[in-house]
Amino acid sequence: MRVDAFPSVSAESIGWLTTEQMIEVDRVMIEDLHIELLQMMENAGRNLARVALELFDPTHVTVCAGSGGNGGGGLVAARHLHLAGADVEVVLAAARDRFTPVPAHQLEIIDRIGLDVLEEVPSHTELIIDAIIGYSLRGEPRGLAAEVMTQVMTSSAPVLSLDTPSGLDTTSSTVADLHIAADATVTLALPKVGLSDQPVVGELYLADISVPPSVYDRLGTGPAPDFSSSPILRVR
């Protein structure tokens, strides 16, 4: 894994968010600024794909996607990885009728461009993208999400998580009994406080999803990251 593929920033030089603050960032973006979820999801997924390519250079990728915004970002990454020439397959961590509207839109695109949607993580994959559960974790993972997480953790392939490893509470740093230990995590907007000094996060990267610094000023979260040199930063 090439950990130094992107410029780095010290953890102390930027703000960190609780789960509740990230929920408010999303609300301000959508309701006040009219920067829609579809736009943020596209930014997240495109940057996630770039990290996957730069750090792991995989020829075969499996994207494990949940039914919410985290899964939608994973599906966007699947599309961008496919366009970059990787062999990409998708494993759904929820029934199709459970997908919320914007991730369902991304899943429809996956179907239309002809990517395979599998029921299990294939043994031959070179990289797994964990986009199963984001900051909305409530209690222990269950159902199909738990089944897919178990498959991820029994695979020998490296894991790249979106925003947070599934099963990690992004405020308290506590992990569920069933959780994913990532080799690297691409978190969004600002790092979540629960990711700090948590071994299951692996190498931590921060991706720009176009949040204006004024949003962080409004919430008093601390300094906004400087993405002028790169839309992706390594947090050290």
Coordinates of C-alpha atoms in Angstrom, one line a residue:
M1 CA 0.0 0.0 0.0
R2 CA 1.4 3.4 -1.1
V3 CA 0.5 5.5 1.9
D4 CA 2.3 8.7 0.7
A5 CA 0.4 9.1 -2.5
F6 CA -1.3 12.4 -1.3
P7 CA -0.2 15.5 0.6
S8 CA -0.4 15.2 4.3
V9 CA -1.9 17.4 7.0
S10 CA -1.4 17.1 10.8
A11 CA -4.4 16.0 12.8
E12 CA -3.9 19.0 15.1
S13 CA -4.2 21.6 12.3
I14 CA -7.8 20.8 11.3
G15 CA -11.2 20.5 12.9
W16 CA -12.8 17.3 13.9
L17 CA -16.5 16.5 13.9
T18 CA -18.9 14.5 16.2
T19 CA -21.6 12.5 14.5
E20 CA -24.2 15.1 15.4
Q21 CA -22.0 17.9 13.9
M22 CA -21.6 15.9 10.6
I23 CA -25.4 15.5 10.5
E24 CA -25.7 19.2 10.8
V25 CA -23.1 19.8 8.1
D26 CA -25.2 17.6 5.8
R27 CA -28.3 19.5 6.7
V28 CA -26.8 22.9 6.1
M29 CA -25.4 21.8 2.8
I30 CA -28.7 20.5 1.5
E31 CA -31.3 22.7 3.1
D32 CA -29.5 26.0 3.4
L33 CA -27.0 26.0 0.6
H34 CA -28.8 23.7 -1.8
I35 CA -25.7 21.6 -2.4
E36 CA -27.6 18.4 -2.9
L37 CA -26.7 14.9 -1.6
L38 CA -26.2 13.7 -5.2
Q39 CA -23.4 16.3 -5.6
M40 CA -21.7 15.4 -2.4
M41 CA -22.0 11.7 -3.1
E42 CA -20.4 12.1 -6.5
N43 CA -17.5 14.0 -4.9
A44 CA -17.1 11.3 -2.2
G45 CA -17.2 8.4 -4.6
R46 CA -14.8 9.9 -7.2
N47 CA -12.3 10.7 -4.5
L48 CA -12.7 7.3 -2.9
A49 CA -12.0 5.7 -6.3
R50 CA -8.9 7.8 -6.7
V51 CA -7.5 6.7 -3.3
A52 CA -8.2 3.1 -4.2
L53 CA -6.2 3.4 -7.4
E54 CA -3.3 5.4 -5.9
L55 CA -2.9 3.3 -2.8
F56 CA -3.6 -0.2 -4.0
D57 CA -3.5 -0.2 -7.9
P58 CA -6.0 -3.0 -8.0
T59 CA -7.2 -4.8 -11.2
H60 CA -10.2 -6.3 -9.4
V61 CA -12.3 -4.5 -6.8
T62 CA -15.4 -5.6 -4.9
V63 CA -17.6 -2.7 -3.6
C64 CA -19.8 -3.7 -0.6
A65 CA -22.6 -1.1 -0.4
G66 CA -25.3 -0.5 2.2
S67 CA -28.6 1.2 1.5
G68 CA -27.8 4.7 2.7
G69 CA -25.5 7.5 1.7
N70 CA -22.4 5.6 2.5
G71 CA -23.4 2.8 0.1
G72 CA -24.3 5.4 -2.5
G73 CA -20.8 6.8 -2.3
G74 CA -19.4 3.3 -2.7
L75 CA -21.5 2.8 -5.8
V76 CA -20.2 6.0 -7.3
A77 CA -16.7 4.8 -6.6
A78 CA -17.6 1.5 -8.4
R79 CA -18.5 3.4 -11.5
H80 CA -15.3 5.5 -11.5
L81 CA -13.2 2.5 -10.9
H82 CA -14.9 0.7 -13.8
L83 CA -14.2 3.8 -16.0
A84 CA -10.6 3.6 -15.0
G85 CA -10.3 0.1 -16.3
A86 CA -10.6 -2.0 -13.1
D87 CA -12.7 -5.1 -13.0
V88 CA -15.4 -4.1 -10.5
E89 CA -18.2 -6.2 -8.9
V90 CA -20.7 -5.0 -6.3
V91 CA -22.1 -6.9 -3.3
L92 CA -25.2 -5.3 -1.7
A93 CA -25.5 -5.2 2.1
A94 CA -29.2 -4.5 2.0
A95 CA -32.2 -5.6 -0.1
R96 CA -32.7 -3.4 -3.1
D97 CA -36.1 -2.2 -1.9
R98 CA -34.4 -0.8 1.3
F99 CA -32.1 1.6 -0.6
T100 CA -33.0 5.2 0.0
P101 CA -33.7 7.3 -3.2
V102 CA -30.3 8.8 -4.0
P103 CA -28.3 5.5 -3.4
A104 CA -31.1 3.7 -5.3
H105 CA -30.3 6.1 -8.2
Q106 CA -26.6 5.1 -8.1
L107 CA -27.6 1.4 -8.0
E108 CA -29.7 1.9 -11.1
I109 CA -26.6 3.4 -12.9
I110 CA -24.6 0.4 -11.8
D111 CA -27.2 -1.9 -13.4
R112 CA -27.4 0.2 -16.6
I113 CA -23.6 0.2 -17.2
G114 CA -23.6 -3.6 -16.7
L115 CA -21.6 -4.2 -13.5
D116 CA -22.1 -7.5 -11.9
V117 CA -24.0 -7.5 -8.6
L118 CA -23.1 -10.6 -6.5
E119 CA -24.5 -12.2 -3.4
E120 CA -21.0 -12.9 -1.8
V121 CA -17.6 -11.3 -1.8
P122 CA -15.5 -13.2 -4.4
S123 CA -12.4 -15.0 -3.2
H124 CA -10.3 -13.6 -6.1
T125 CA -10.8 -9.9 -5.3
E126 CA -7.7 -7.7 -4.8
L127 CA -9.4 -4.9 -2.9
I128 CA -12.7 -4.6 -0.9
I129 CA -14.3 -1.2 -0.5
D130 CA -16.4 -1.1 2.7
A131 CA -19.3 1.3 2.1
I132 CA -21.8 -0.7 4.3
I133 CA -22.5 1.5 7.3
G134 CA -21.4 5.1 7.7
Y135 CA -21.9 7.5 10.6
S136 CA -25.5 6.3 11.1
L137 CA -24.5 3.2 13.1
R138 CA -27.0 2.3 15.8
G139 CA -26.2 -0.8 17.9
E140 CA -24.9 -4.0 16.5
P141 CA -24.9 -4.6 12.7
R142 CA -27.6 -7.1 11.8
G143 CA -29.3 -8.8 8.9
L144 CA -27.7 -8.7 5.4
A145 CA -25.2 -6.0 6.5
A146 CA -23.8 -8.3 9.2
E147 CA -23.6 -11.1 6.7
V148 CA -21.6 -9.1 4.2
M149 CA -19.4 -7.6 7.0
T150 CA -18.5 -11.2 8.1
Q151 CA -17.5 -12.0 4.5
V152 CA -15.3 -8.9 4.3
M153 CA -13.5 -9.8 7.6
T154 CA -12.9 -13.4 6.5
S155 CA -11.4 -12.3 3.1
S156 CA -7.7 -12.0 2.7
A157 CA -8.0 -8.9 0.5
P158 CA -7.1 -5.4 1.9
V159 CA -10.0 -3.2 2.9
L160 CA -10.6 0.5 2.1
S161 CA -13.5 2.0 4.1
L162 CA -15.6 5.0 3.2
D163 CA -15.9 7.7 5.9
T164 CA -15.6 5.1 8.7
P165 CA -15.0 1.4 9.0
S166 CA -18.4 -0.3 9.4
G167 CA -19.2 -1.0 13.0
L168 CA -17.2 2.0 14.5
D169 CA -19.1 4.7 16.3
T170 CA -17.8 8.0 14.8
T171 CA -18.2 9.9 18.1
S172 CA -17.2 7.5 20.9
S173 CA -14.6 5.4 19.1
T174 CA -16.4 2.3 20.4
V175 CA -16.6 -0.7 18.0
A176 CA -19.4 -3.1 17.7
D177 CA -18.7 -6.8 18.4
L178 CA -19.0 -7.2 14.6
H179 CA -16.9 -4.5 12.9
I180 CA -14.5 -4.1 10.0
A181 CA -10.8 -3.4 10.5
A182 CA -9.7 -1.4 7.5
D183 CA -6.3 -1.0 6.0
A184 CA -7.2 2.6 5.1
T185 CA -10.2 4.9 5.6
V186 CA -11.3 7.8 3.4
T187 CA -13.3 10.1 5.7
L188 CA -15.3 13.0 4.3
A189 CA -15.5 16.8 4.9
L190 CA -13.6 16.7 8.3
P191 CA -12.4 13.7 10.3
K192 CA -14.8 12.3 12.8
V193 CA -13.6 12.4 16.4
G194 CA -14.3 8.6 16.8
L195 CA -11.6 7.9 14.2
S196 CA -8.8 9.4 16.2
D197 CA -6.2 6.8 17.5
Q198 CA -8.5 3.9 16.6
P199 CA -6.6 1.0 15.1
V200 CA -9.5 -0.3 13.0
V201 CA -9.3 2.9 10.8
G202 CA -5.8 2.0 9.4
E203 CA -4.3 4.9 7.4
L204 CA -6.6 7.9 7.5
Y205 CA -7.3 10.1 4.4
L206 CA -9.6 13.1 4.2
A207 CA -11.6 13.9 1.0
D208 CA -13.2 17.1 -0.1
I209 CA -16.9 17.0 -0.8
S210 CA -17.2 20.7 -1.4
V211 CA -18.2 22.0 2.1
P212 CA -17.5 25.7 2.2
P213 CA -15.3 26.8 5.2
S214 CA -18.1 29.1 6.4
V215 CA -20.1 26.0 7.3
Y216 CA -17.4 24.9 9.8
D217 CA -17.1 28.5 11.1
R218 CA -20.9 28.5 11.8
L219 CA -20.6 25.2 13.8
G220 CA -17.4 26.2 15.6
T221 CA -15.7 22.9 14.7
G222 CA -12.2 24.3 14.2
P223 CA -10.1 25.0 11.1
A224 CA -11.2 23.9 7.7
P225 CA -8.7 21.7 5.7
D226 CA -6.8 23.3 2.8
F227 CA -7.6 21.3 -0.3
S228 CA -5.9 23.8 -2.7
S229 CA -3.1 21.3 -3.5
S230 CA -5.2 18.2 -3.6
P231 CA -8.9 17.2 -3.0
I232 CA -7.5 14.3 -0.9
L233 CA -5.2 14.6 2.1
R234 CA -3.4 12.1 4.3
V235 CA -4.1 12.8 8.0
R236 CA -1.0 12.2 10.2

